Coordinates of C-alpha atoms and ligand atoms in Angstrom, one line a residue:
M1 CA 145.2 128.0 207.7
A2 CA 141.9 126.6 208.9
I3 CA 141.3 129.1 211.7
T4 CA 137.7 127.9 212.4
T5 CA 138.9 124.3 212.9
I6 CA 139.6 123.4 216.5
S7 CA 143.2 122.2 217.0
N8 CA 144.1 119.2 219.1
L9 CA 145.6 121.5 221.7
E10 CA 142.4 123.6 221.9
K11 CA 140.4 120.4 221.9
K12 CA 142.3 119.1 225.0
D13 CA 141.7 122.5 226.7
L14 CA 138.0 122.4 225.9
E15 CA 137.5 118.8 227.0
N16 CA 139.1 119.6 230.3
Q17 CA 136.4 122.2 230.7
G18 CA 133.7 119.6 230.1
Y19 CA 133.1 120.3 226.4
R20 CA 133.0 117.7 223.7
V21 CA 134.3 118.7 220.2
V22 CA 132.2 117.4 217.3
G23 CA 133.8 117.3 213.9
N24 CA 136.1 120.2 212.9
H25 CA 134.4 123.1 214.6
S26 CA 131.4 122.3 216.7
V27 CA 131.1 122.0 220.5
V28 CA 128.6 120.6 223.0
K29 CA 128.3 120.7 226.8
V30 CA 125.8 119.7 229.4
C31 CA 124.2 122.9 230.8
H32 CA 124.2 123.6 234.5
W33 CA 120.4 123.7 234.4
T34 CA 120.1 120.5 232.6
K35 CA 121.9 118.8 235.4
K36 CA 119.8 120.5 238.1
S37 CA 116.5 119.7 236.3
L38 CA 117.5 116.0 236.0
K39 CA 117.8 116.0 239.8
S40 CA 114.5 118.0 240.1
E41 CA 116.4 120.8 241.9
D42 CA 115.4 123.6 239.5
V43 CA 114.9 124.5 235.9
C44 CA 116.3 127.3 233.7
Y45 CA 114.5 130.5 233.1
K46 CA 113.7 129.5 229.5
C47 CA 111.7 126.6 231.0
Q48 CA 109.9 129.0 233.3
F49 CA 109.3 131.7 230.6
Y50 CA 108.7 129.6 227.5
G51 CA 108.1 126.0 228.6
I52 CA 111.2 124.3 227.0
K53 CA 112.3 121.3 229.0
S54 CA 115.7 122.0 230.5
W55 CA 116.5 118.3 231.0
G56 CA 116.0 117.6 227.3
C57 CA 118.1 120.5 226.0
V58 CA 121.3 120.0 224.1
E59 CA 123.5 123.2 224.5
M60 CA 125.8 123.5 221.5
S61 CA 127.4 125.7 218.9
P62 CA 128.5 125.0 215.3
T63 CA 131.5 127.3 215.9
W64 CA 133.5 128.3 219.0
L65 CA 134.8 131.5 217.4
C66 CA 133.1 134.9 217.8
D67 CA 133.6 138.3 216.1
H68 CA 132.9 140.1 219.4
R69 CA 135.1 140.4 222.5
C70 CA 132.5 141.4 225.0
V71 CA 133.9 142.7 228.3
F72 CA 131.4 140.5 230.3
C73 CA 132.0 137.3 228.3
W74 CA 132.9 134.2 230.3
R75 CA 134.8 132.9 227.2
N76 CA 138.5 133.5 226.6
T77 CA 138.0 136.2 224.0
K78 CA 141.4 135.6 222.5
Y79 CA 139.4 133.0 220.5
S80 CA 137.8 135.8 218.4
W81 CA 137.8 136.0 214.6
P82 CA 135.7 138.0 212.1
K83 CA 135.0 135.4 209.4
W84 CA 134.9 131.7 208.5
I85 CA 138.2 130.2 207.2
G86 CA 138.2 126.4 207.1
P87 CA 136.3 123.2 206.3
V88 CA 132.5 123.3 206.8
D89 CA 131.0 120.2 208.4
N90 CA 127.8 118.6 207.3
P91 CA 124.8 119.9 209.4
K92 CA 123.3 116.4 209.9
D93 CA 126.7 115.1 211.2
I94 CA 126.9 118.0 213.6
V95 CA 123.4 117.5 215.0
E96 CA 123.8 113.7 215.4
G97 CA 127.3 114.1 216.7
C98 CA 126.2 116.6 219.3
I99 CA 123.3 114.4 220.5
K100 CA 125.6 111.4 220.8
A101 CA 128.3 113.3 222.7
W102 CA 125.7 115.0 225.0
Q103 CA 124.1 111.7 225.8
G104 CA 127.5 110.3 226.6
L105 CA 128.2 113.1 229.0
L106 CA 124.8 112.3 230.8
N107 CA 125.4 108.6 231.3
G108 CA 126.5 109.1 234.9
F109 CA 123.0 110.3 235.7
K110 CA 121.4 106.9 235.0
G111 CA 122.6 105.3 238.1
N112 CA 122.2 108.3 240.3
E113 CA 119.4 107.8 242.9
R114 CA 118.6 111.5 242.8
T115 CA 117.9 111.5 239.1
D116 CA 114.3 111.7 237.9
Q117 CA 114.4 108.6 235.7
E118 CA 111.4 109.7 233.7
R119 CA 113.3 112.9 232.7
F120 CA 116.5 110.8 232.1
K121 CA 114.5 108.6 229.6
Q122 CA 113.6 111.8 227.6
T123 CA 117.4 112.6 227.2
R124 CA 117.5 109.5 224.9
D125 CA 115.4 111.5 222.4
P126 CA 116.4 115.2 223.0
L127 CA 113.6 117.8 222.7
H128 CA 115.5 121.0 222.2
F129 CA 118.7 122.5 220.9
A130 CA 120.1 125.7 222.5
I131 CA 122.4 127.0 219.8
S132 CA 124.1 129.4 222.2
L133 CA 126.9 127.6 223.9
T134 CA 129.8 129.8 222.7
G135 CA 131.0 131.7 219.6
E136 CA 128.8 133.3 217.0
P137 CA 126.6 130.5 215.3
T138 CA 125.7 132.7 212.3
M139 CA 129.3 132.4 211.1
Y140 CA 128.6 128.8 210.3
P141 CA 127.7 128.8 206.5
K142 CA 125.2 125.9 206.7
L143 CA 123.2 127.1 209.7
P144 CA 119.9 127.3 207.8
E145 CA 120.4 123.6 206.7
M146 CA 121.2 122.7 210.4
I147 CA 117.9 124.3 211.5
D148 CA 116.1 122.2 208.8
V149 CA 117.7 119.0 210.1
L150 CA 116.5 119.8 213.7
K151 CA 113.0 120.4 212.3
E152 CA 113.0 117.1 210.5
K153 CA 113.9 115.5 213.8
K154 CA 111.1 117.5 215.6
I155 CA 113.6 119.1 217.8
S156 CA 112.9 122.8 218.8
S157 CA 115.7 125.3 218.5
F158 CA 116.6 128.6 220.2
L159 CA 119.3 130.4 218.3
V160 CA 121.3 133.2 220.0
T161 CA 123.2 135.6 217.7
N162 CA 124.9 138.9 218.1
G163 CA 123.4 140.0 214.8
T164 CA 126.6 141.1 213.0
I165 CA 125.9 139.0 209.9
P166 CA 122.5 140.2 208.5
E167 CA 122.9 138.2 205.2
M168 CA 122.7 135.0 207.3
I169 CA 119.7 136.4 209.3
D170 CA 118.0 137.0 206.0
K171 CA 118.5 133.4 205.0
L172 CA 117.1 132.3 208.4
T173 CA 113.8 134.1 207.8
K174 CA 113.1 131.2 205.4
H175 CA 114.6 128.5 207.8
Q176 CA 113.3 129.8 211.1
P177 CA 114.5 128.5 214.5
T178 CA 111.7 128.1 217.0
Q179 CA 112.9 131.3 218.7
I180 CA 115.7 133.7 217.6
Y181 CA 117.6 135.7 220.1
V182 CA 119.5 138.9 219.1
S183 CA 121.9 140.0 221.8
V184 CA 122.1 143.8 221.9
Y185 CA 124.8 145.3 224.0
G186 CA 124.1 149.0 223.7
P187 CA 121.3 151.4 222.7
A188 CA 123.8 153.6 220.9
K189 CA 127.0 152.9 218.9
A190 CA 129.5 154.2 221.5
I191 CA 128.0 152.2 224.4
Y192 CA 127.8 149.1 222.1
E193 CA 131.4 149.3 221.0
K194 CA 132.7 150.0 224.5
T195 CA 130.9 146.9 225.8
A196 CA 131.2 144.4 222.9
M197 CA 134.5 145.5 221.3
P198 CA 133.4 144.0 217.9
L199 CA 136.1 143.0 215.3
P200 CA 134.1 143.9 212.2
K201 CA 134.2 147.7 211.6
Q202 CA 130.6 147.8 210.4
A203 CA 129.3 145.7 213.3
W204 CA 126.9 148.4 214.6
D205 CA 125.4 149.0 211.2
N206 CA 125.1 145.3 210.5
L207 CA 123.3 144.9 213.9
Q208 CA 120.8 147.6 212.9
A209 CA 120.1 145.7 209.6
T210 CA 119.5 142.5 211.6
L211 CA 117.2 144.2 214.1
N212 CA 115.1 145.6 211.2
K213 CA 114.4 142.0 210.2
L214 CA 113.0 140.9 213.5
G215 CA 109.4 141.3 212.4
E216 CA 109.8 138.6 209.8
F217 CA 110.4 135.9 212.6
N218 CA 107.6 134.0 214.3
R219 CA 109.2 134.4 217.7
S220 CA 112.1 136.8 218.4
V221 CA 113.8 138.0 221.5
V222 CA 116.1 141.0 222.0
R223 CA 118.3 140.2 224.9
L224 CA 120.4 142.6 226.9
T225 CA 123.3 141.5 229.1
L226 CA 123.5 144.4 231.5
T227 CA 127.0 145.2 233.0
K228 CA 127.4 148.0 235.5
G229 CA 129.9 150.6 234.3
Y230 CA 129.4 149.7 230.7
N231 CA 125.9 149.3 229.2
M232 CA 123.7 149.4 232.3
V233 CA 123.2 153.1 231.7
E234 CA 120.4 155.4 230.4
P235 CA 117.3 153.2 230.7
E236 CA 115.2 155.9 228.9
L237 CA 117.6 155.7 225.9
W238 CA 117.2 151.9 226.0
G239 CA 113.4 152.3 226.2
K240 CA 113.3 154.5 223.1
F241 CA 115.7 152.3 221.2
L242 CA 113.8 149.1 221.9
S243 CA 110.4 150.7 221.3
K244 CA 111.3 151.0 217.6
L245 CA 112.0 147.2 217.2
D246 CA 109.4 144.6 216.1
M247 CA 110.4 141.8 218.5
T248 CA 108.1 139.4 220.5
F249 CA 109.9 139.6 223.8
V250 CA 112.7 141.6 225.5
E251 CA 114.9 139.9 228.1
L252 CA 117.0 141.9 230.6
K253 CA 119.7 139.6 231.9
G254 CA 122.3 140.6 234.6
Y255 CA 126.0 140.0 233.9
M256 CA 127.4 137.1 235.9
W257 CA 130.9 137.3 237.4
I258 CA 132.1 134.0 236.0
G259 CA 134.8 132.5 233.8
H260 CA 137.4 134.6 232.0
S261 CA 135.3 137.8 232.6
R262 CA 136.8 137.9 236.1
E263 CA 140.1 138.8 234.5
R264 CA 138.4 141.9 233.0
L265 CA 135.8 143.0 235.5
T266 CA 135.3 143.1 239.3
I267 CA 132.3 141.6 241.0
D268 CA 130.9 145.1 241.3
A269 CA 130.0 145.0 237.6
M270 CA 127.4 142.3 238.4
P271 CA 124.0 143.9 239.1
T272 CA 121.6 142.5 241.7
H273 CA 118.2 141.1 240.6
E274 CA 116.6 144.1 242.3
E275 CA 118.7 146.5 240.2
I276 CA 117.7 144.6 237.0
Q277 CA 114.1 144.9 238.0
N278 CA 114.3 148.7 238.6
F279 CA 116.1 149.1 235.3
A280 CA 113.4 147.1 233.6
Q281 CA 110.7 149.2 235.1
K282 CA 112.2 152.4 233.6
I283 CA 112.7 150.8 230.2
A284 CA 109.1 149.5 230.3
Q285 CA 107.7 153.0 231.2
T286 CA 109.7 154.7 228.4
G287 CA 109.3 152.0 225.7
G288 CA 105.7 151.0 226.3
F289 CA 106.5 147.5 227.6
K290 CA 105.0 145.4 230.4
I291 CA 107.0 143.2 232.7
I292 CA 105.5 139.7 232.5
D293 CA 108.0 137.5 234.4
N294 CA 111.3 137.3 236.2
K295 CA 113.6 134.7 237.8
A296 CA 115.8 135.9 240.6
N297 CA 118.6 133.3 240.6
S298 CA 119.1 133.9 236.9
R299 CA 118.9 137.7 237.4
V300 CA 116.5 138.0 234.4
V301 CA 113.3 140.0 233.7
L302 CA 111.0 139.3 230.7
L303 CA 109.2 142.2 229.0
M304 CA 106.6 142.2 226.3
R305 CA 105.0 145.1 224.3
E306 CA 101.8 146.4 225.8
G307 CA 98.8 145.1 223.9
T308 CA 100.6 142.3 222.0
K309 CA 99.1 138.9 222.1
A310 CA 102.1 136.6 221.3
E311 CA 101.7 133.2 222.9
R312 CA 104.5 132.9 225.4
F313 CA 104.5 129.2 226.1
L314 CA 105.5 126.7 223.3
E315 CA 102.9 124.2 222.2
Y316 CA 103.7 120.4 222.7
D317 CA 102.3 117.4 220.9
A318 CA 101.4 114.0 222.5
E319 CA 105.0 112.9 222.2
G320 CA 106.2 115.9 224.2
K321 CA 107.7 117.5 221.0
V322 CA 107.2 121.2 220.3
T323 CA 104.8 121.8 217.4
M324 CA 106.7 123.8 214.9
P325 CA 105.6 127.1 213.3
A326 CA 104.5 126.5 209.6
I327 CA 107.3 128.5 207.9
M328 CA 110.0 126.4 206.1
Ligands
SF4_401 S1 117.8 126.6 227.4 FE1 119.8 127.3 227.9 S2 119.8 127.5 230.2 FE2 118.1 126.2 229.6 S3 118.8 124.1 229.7 FE3 119.1 124.8 227.6 S4 121.2 125.7 227.5 FE4 120.6 125.5 229.7

């Protein structure tokens, strides 16, 4: 039985939520911030922090299944599965199919008087892929090849992973996304397992193996999704844990009370931006980090190790395309 293939019933459910299904197992959707940025109302925090263009960003995932059942996840975590079982679509078909479906979803913006038409024109030639929409992308066996396809098209890529498949992370060190995100849900095994409820028994050990490879990536981010009553605890322990890792940036993001997470948590689990900033301050003091930016309406704070010189903003060429790091 092809578990990783999206059934017609699931497809209908996903399409009713604004997704488009591409091939057997990929999904794409227009991000809230892409819509806002096309109307010049606001941009996402990754635009503010790193300079990616929210209006030219295709939010997608080559799989909609995940091997975690995080308590704070907006997804319906009944769609959780530990490994790939089913057909594996061609990476070029996925990339081109997602671009086509995403552009189709944006057609309504063309005739909208509030749309910045210059930005809309740029959606005809997308600039960025956020491989973070849903599920665990590293479960997709041809992810390195998909990253290569994006590079050939001069499209930058931010890949978000929960780090439970270190073999795939290893392969990606030779096929690097523009920026890799590893989501870490606890500074210790017990806190991690309580918050993420991983399916694979060795998930915590696999995550450590992944974190030990961060130094091999040009740009890497460790991202915390902080949820009160679960992993928004012991900032000093977090500081010590993070101080041992060789990442470029650390993002502290507050849990948002949205989607299916409301069936598992109350709104009290959602920290305020001020609480996130105070927590970040304590982590920075313990771990030797400095706070370099924040965005209140995304409840996120950006940290960097004291004394590191990593270039925060991405470089763009004359066509407005990100200039790629040399590693292939
Ligand atoms: S980077 Fe993320 S938040 Fe920003 S526009 Fe893309 S999908 Fe949305």
